[in-house]
Coordinates of C-alpha atoms and ligand atoms in Angstrom, one line a residue:
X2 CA 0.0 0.0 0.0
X3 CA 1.3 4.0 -0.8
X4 CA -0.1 6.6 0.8
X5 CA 0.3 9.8 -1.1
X6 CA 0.0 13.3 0.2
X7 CA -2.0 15.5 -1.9
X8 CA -2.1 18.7 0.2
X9 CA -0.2 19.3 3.7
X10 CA -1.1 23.2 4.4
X11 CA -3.7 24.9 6.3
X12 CA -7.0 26.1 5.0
X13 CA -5.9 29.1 2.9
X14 CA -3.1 26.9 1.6
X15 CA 0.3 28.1 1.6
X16 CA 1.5 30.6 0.4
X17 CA -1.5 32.9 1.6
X18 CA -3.2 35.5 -0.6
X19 CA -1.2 38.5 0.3
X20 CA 1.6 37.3 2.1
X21 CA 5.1 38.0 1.7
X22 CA 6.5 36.0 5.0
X23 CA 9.8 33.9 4.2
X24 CA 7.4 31.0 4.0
X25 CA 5.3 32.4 1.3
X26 CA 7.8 33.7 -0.8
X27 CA 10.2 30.4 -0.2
X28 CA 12.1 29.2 -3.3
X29 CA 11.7 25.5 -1.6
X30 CA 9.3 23.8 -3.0
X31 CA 8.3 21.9 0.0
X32 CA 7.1 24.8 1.1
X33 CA 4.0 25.0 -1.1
X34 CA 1.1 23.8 0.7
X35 CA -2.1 22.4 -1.2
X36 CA -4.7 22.1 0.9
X37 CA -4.8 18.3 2.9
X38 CA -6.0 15.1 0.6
X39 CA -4.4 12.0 0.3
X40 CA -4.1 9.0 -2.2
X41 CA -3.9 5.0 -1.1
X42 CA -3.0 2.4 -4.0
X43 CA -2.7 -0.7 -3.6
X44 CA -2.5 -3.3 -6.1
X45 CA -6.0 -3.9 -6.2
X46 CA -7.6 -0.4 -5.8
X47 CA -7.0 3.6 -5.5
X48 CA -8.9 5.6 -3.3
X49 CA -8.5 9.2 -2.2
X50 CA -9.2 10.7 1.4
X51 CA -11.1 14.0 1.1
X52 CA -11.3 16.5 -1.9
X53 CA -9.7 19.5 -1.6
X54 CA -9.5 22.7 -3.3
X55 CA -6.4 21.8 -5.6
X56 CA -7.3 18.0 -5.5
X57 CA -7.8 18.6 -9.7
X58 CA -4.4 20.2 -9.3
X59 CA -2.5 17.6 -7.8
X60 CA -4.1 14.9 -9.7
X61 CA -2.9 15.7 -12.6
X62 CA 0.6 16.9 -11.6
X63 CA 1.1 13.2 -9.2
X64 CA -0.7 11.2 -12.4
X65 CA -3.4 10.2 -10.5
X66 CA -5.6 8.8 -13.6
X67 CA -8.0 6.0 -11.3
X68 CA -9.8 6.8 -8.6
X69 CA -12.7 3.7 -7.4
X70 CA -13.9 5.6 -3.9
X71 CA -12.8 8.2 -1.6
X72 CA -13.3 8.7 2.7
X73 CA -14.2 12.1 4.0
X74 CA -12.9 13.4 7.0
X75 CA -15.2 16.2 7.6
X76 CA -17.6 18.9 5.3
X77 CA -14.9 21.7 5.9
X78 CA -14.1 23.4 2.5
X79 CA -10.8 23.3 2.5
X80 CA -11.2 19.3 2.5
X81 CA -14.4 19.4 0.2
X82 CA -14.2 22.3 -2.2
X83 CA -12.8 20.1 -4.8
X84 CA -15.8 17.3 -5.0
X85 CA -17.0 18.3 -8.7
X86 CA -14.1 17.5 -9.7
X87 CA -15.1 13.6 -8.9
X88 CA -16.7 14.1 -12.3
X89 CA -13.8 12.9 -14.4
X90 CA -13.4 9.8 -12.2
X91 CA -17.3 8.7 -12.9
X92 CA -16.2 9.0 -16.8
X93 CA -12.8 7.1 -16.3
X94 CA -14.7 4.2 -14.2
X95 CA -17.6 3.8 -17.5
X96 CA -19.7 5.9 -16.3
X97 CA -20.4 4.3 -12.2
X98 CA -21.5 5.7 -9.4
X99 CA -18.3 6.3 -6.6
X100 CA -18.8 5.4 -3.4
X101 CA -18.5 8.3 -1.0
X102 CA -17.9 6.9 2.8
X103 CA -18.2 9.6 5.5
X104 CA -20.1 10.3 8.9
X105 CA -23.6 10.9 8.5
X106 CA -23.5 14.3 9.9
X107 CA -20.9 14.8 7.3
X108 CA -23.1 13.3 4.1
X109 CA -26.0 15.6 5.2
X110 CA -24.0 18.4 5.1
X111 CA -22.5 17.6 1.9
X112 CA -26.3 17.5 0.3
X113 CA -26.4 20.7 1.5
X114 CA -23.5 22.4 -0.3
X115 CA -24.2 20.3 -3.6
X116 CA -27.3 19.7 -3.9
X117 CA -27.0 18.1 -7.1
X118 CA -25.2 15.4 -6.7
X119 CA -26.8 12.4 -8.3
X120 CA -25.9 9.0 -7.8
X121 CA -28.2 8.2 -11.3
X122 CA -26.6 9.0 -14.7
X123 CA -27.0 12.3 -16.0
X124 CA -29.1 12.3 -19.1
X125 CA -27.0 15.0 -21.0
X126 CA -23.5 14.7 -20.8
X127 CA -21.8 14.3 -16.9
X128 CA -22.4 17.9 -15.3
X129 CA -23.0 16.4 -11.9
X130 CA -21.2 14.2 -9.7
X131 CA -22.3 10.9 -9.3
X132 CA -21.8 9.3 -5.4
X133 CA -22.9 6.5 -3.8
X134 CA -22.6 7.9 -0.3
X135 CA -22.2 5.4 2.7
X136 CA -22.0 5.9 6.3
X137 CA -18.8 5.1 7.8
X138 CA -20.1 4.1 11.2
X139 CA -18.8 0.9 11.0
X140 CA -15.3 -1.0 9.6
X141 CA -15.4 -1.3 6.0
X142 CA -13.3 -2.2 3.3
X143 CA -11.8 -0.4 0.1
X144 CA -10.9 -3.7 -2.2
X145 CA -8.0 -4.8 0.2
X146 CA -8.0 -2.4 2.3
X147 CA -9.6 -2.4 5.5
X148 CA -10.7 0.8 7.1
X149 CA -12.3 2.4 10.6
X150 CA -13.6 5.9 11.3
X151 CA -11.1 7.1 14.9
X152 CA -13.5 9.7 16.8
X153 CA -12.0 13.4 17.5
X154 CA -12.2 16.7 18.4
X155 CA -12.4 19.4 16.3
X156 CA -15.6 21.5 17.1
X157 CA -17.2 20.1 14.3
X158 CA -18.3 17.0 13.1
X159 CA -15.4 15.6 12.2
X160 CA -13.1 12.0 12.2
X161 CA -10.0 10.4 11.2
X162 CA -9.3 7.0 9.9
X163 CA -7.0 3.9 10.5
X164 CA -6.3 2.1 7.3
X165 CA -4.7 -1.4 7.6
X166 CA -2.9 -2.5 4.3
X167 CA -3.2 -6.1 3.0
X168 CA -0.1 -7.2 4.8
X169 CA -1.0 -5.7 8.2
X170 CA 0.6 -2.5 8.2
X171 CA -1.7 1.0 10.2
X172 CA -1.7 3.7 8.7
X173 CA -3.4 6.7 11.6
X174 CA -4.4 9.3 9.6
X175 CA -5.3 12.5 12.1
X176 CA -6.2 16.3 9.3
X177 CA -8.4 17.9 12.2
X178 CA -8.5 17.9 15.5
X179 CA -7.8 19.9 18.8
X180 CA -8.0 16.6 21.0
X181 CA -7.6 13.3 20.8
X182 CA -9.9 11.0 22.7
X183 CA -8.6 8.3 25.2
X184 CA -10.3 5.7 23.3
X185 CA -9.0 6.6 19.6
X186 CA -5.5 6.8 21.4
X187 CA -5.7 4.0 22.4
X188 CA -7.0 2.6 19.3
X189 CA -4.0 3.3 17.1
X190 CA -1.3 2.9 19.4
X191 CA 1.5 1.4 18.2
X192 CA 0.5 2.2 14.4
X193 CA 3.4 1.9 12.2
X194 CA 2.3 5.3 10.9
X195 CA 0.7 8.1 11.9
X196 CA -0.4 11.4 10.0
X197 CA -1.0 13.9 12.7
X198 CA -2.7 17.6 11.9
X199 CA 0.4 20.2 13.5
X200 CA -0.6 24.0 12.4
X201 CA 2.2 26.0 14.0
X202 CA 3.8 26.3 17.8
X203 CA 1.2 28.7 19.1
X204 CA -1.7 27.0 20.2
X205 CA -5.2 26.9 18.3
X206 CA -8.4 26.2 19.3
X207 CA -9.5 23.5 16.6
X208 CA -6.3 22.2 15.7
X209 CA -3.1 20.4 17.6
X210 CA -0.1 22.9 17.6
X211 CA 3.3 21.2 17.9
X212 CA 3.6 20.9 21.6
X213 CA 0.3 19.0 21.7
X214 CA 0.7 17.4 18.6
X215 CA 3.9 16.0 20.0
X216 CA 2.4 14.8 23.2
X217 CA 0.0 13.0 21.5
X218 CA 3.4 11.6 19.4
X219 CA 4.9 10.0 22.5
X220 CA 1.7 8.4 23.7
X221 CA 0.6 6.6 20.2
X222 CA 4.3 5.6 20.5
X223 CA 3.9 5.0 16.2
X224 CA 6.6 3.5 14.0
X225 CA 7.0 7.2 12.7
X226 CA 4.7 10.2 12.4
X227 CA 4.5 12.8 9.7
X228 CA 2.8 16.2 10.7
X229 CA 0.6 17.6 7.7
X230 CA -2.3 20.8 8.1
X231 CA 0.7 23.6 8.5
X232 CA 0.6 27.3 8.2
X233 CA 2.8 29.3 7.0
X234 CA 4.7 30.3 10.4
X235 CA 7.4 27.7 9.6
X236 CA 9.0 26.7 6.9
X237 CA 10.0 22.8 5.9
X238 CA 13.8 23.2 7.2
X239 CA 12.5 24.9 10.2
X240 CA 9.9 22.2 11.1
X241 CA 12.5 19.4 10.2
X242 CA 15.3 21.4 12.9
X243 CA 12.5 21.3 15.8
X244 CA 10.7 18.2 15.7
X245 CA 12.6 14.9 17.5
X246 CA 13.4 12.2 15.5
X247 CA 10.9 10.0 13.7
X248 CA 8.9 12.7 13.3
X249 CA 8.8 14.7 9.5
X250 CA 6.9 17.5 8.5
X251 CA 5.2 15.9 5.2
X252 CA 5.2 17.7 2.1
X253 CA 2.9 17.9 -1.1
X254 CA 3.4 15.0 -3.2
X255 CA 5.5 12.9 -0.7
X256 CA 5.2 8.7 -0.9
X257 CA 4.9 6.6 2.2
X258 CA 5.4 3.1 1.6
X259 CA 3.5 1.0 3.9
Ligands
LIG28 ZN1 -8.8 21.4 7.6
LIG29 ZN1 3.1 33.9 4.8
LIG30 ZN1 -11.6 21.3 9.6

């Protein structure tokens, strides 16, 4: 199983409109930001975690051509804003409905901001997005991978996700929150990845900043943890010379191999 990053920054992406901090005007390129998505592949299937602004974007610059499902984390726009764009998939897959799994607070709110998506076929050409949507209360599977919603806290409805490959690896992956509950620590303790939400050092109230992000760190005691959902207060170097070791700051387009 891969697990590709799609998008690491913060909500208004990084650089920021307007900006001219050393971050935003970096010549690195790891410090461009898409807003967070992800891609698993496996031999067997492809399926993408949330939709994102620039999720047409990085598609087509990763060469991301198959896409058979896709898990939402939660109906914030920087994770969602990029749904239409599941239009191109329905045409590659012949023309099928993709399944859509997310909370059910989450599916009713995604109604809400398109309320036309279909999951029949569009009788003139595909102008609409065609979804399947399924509640993710329970473990499911993506072809061979297997897959349960992790309860947090952001101050919305809102989850993560533990994905187990076909050979056993977990893979904890964490975009939102401001806690962690005992229960979901518990949970994924020990998993040989984790993808933890880290916006800056100064604290936030609805997401982790790096001194909680990195007690949570030592208690999930993972294989190794990546840190994704930044702002632009540090840049990659900077992150990379004040985090401990086995711990990264991921960047747009970068591979885990699971
Ligand atoms: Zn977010
Ligand atoms: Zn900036
Ligand atoms: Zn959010």
């Amino acid at each position: 199983m891969t697990f590709q990053f799609l998008g690491t920054g913060t909500s208004v992406g990084v650089p920021q409109i307007g900006c001219r901090c050393p971050v935003c005007t970096s010549g690195d390129p790891r410090d461009r930001r898409r807003r967070c998505g992800a891609l698993i592949r496996t031999g067997e299937v492809a399926f993408l975690v949330d939709t994102p602004p620039e999720m047409r974007e990085a598609c087509i610059e990763y060469g991301v051509d198959r896409v058979d499902a896709v898990c939402l984390t939660h109906a914030h726009m920087d994770h969602v804003a990029g749904f239409d764009d599941l239009r191109r998939f329905n045409t590659l897959n012949g023309g099928a409905p993709m399944r859509c799994f997310a909370m059910d607070e989450t599916i009713e709110q995604m109604h809400r901001i398109f309320p036309y998506i279909s999951n029949r076929k569009n009788e003139m050409g595909l102008f609409r997005p065609m979804i399947n949507f399924v509640s993710n209360g329970k473990p499911f599977t993506i072809g061979d991978v297997a897959i349960e919603r992790l309860a947090v806290e952001h101050s919305f409805p809102c989850c993560g996700y533990l994905f187990t490959s076909p050979d056993g690896a977990r893979l904890a992956y964490i975009s939102d929150c401001h806690e962690i509950p005992d229960e979901t620590v518990a949970r994924i303790e020990g998993a040989d990845t984790l993808v933890l939400n880290c916006l800056r050092e100064r604290p936030h109230p609805t997401h982790l900043n790096m001194a909680a992000a990195l007690g949570y760190i030592s208690r999930i005691q993972p294989g190794r943890a990546f840190l994704t959902h930044m702002c632009h207060d540090l840049s990659h170097m900077e992150w990379l010379s004040k985090l401990p070791k086995g711990v990264e700051p991921a960047y747009d387009g970068l591979v885990l191999e699971t």
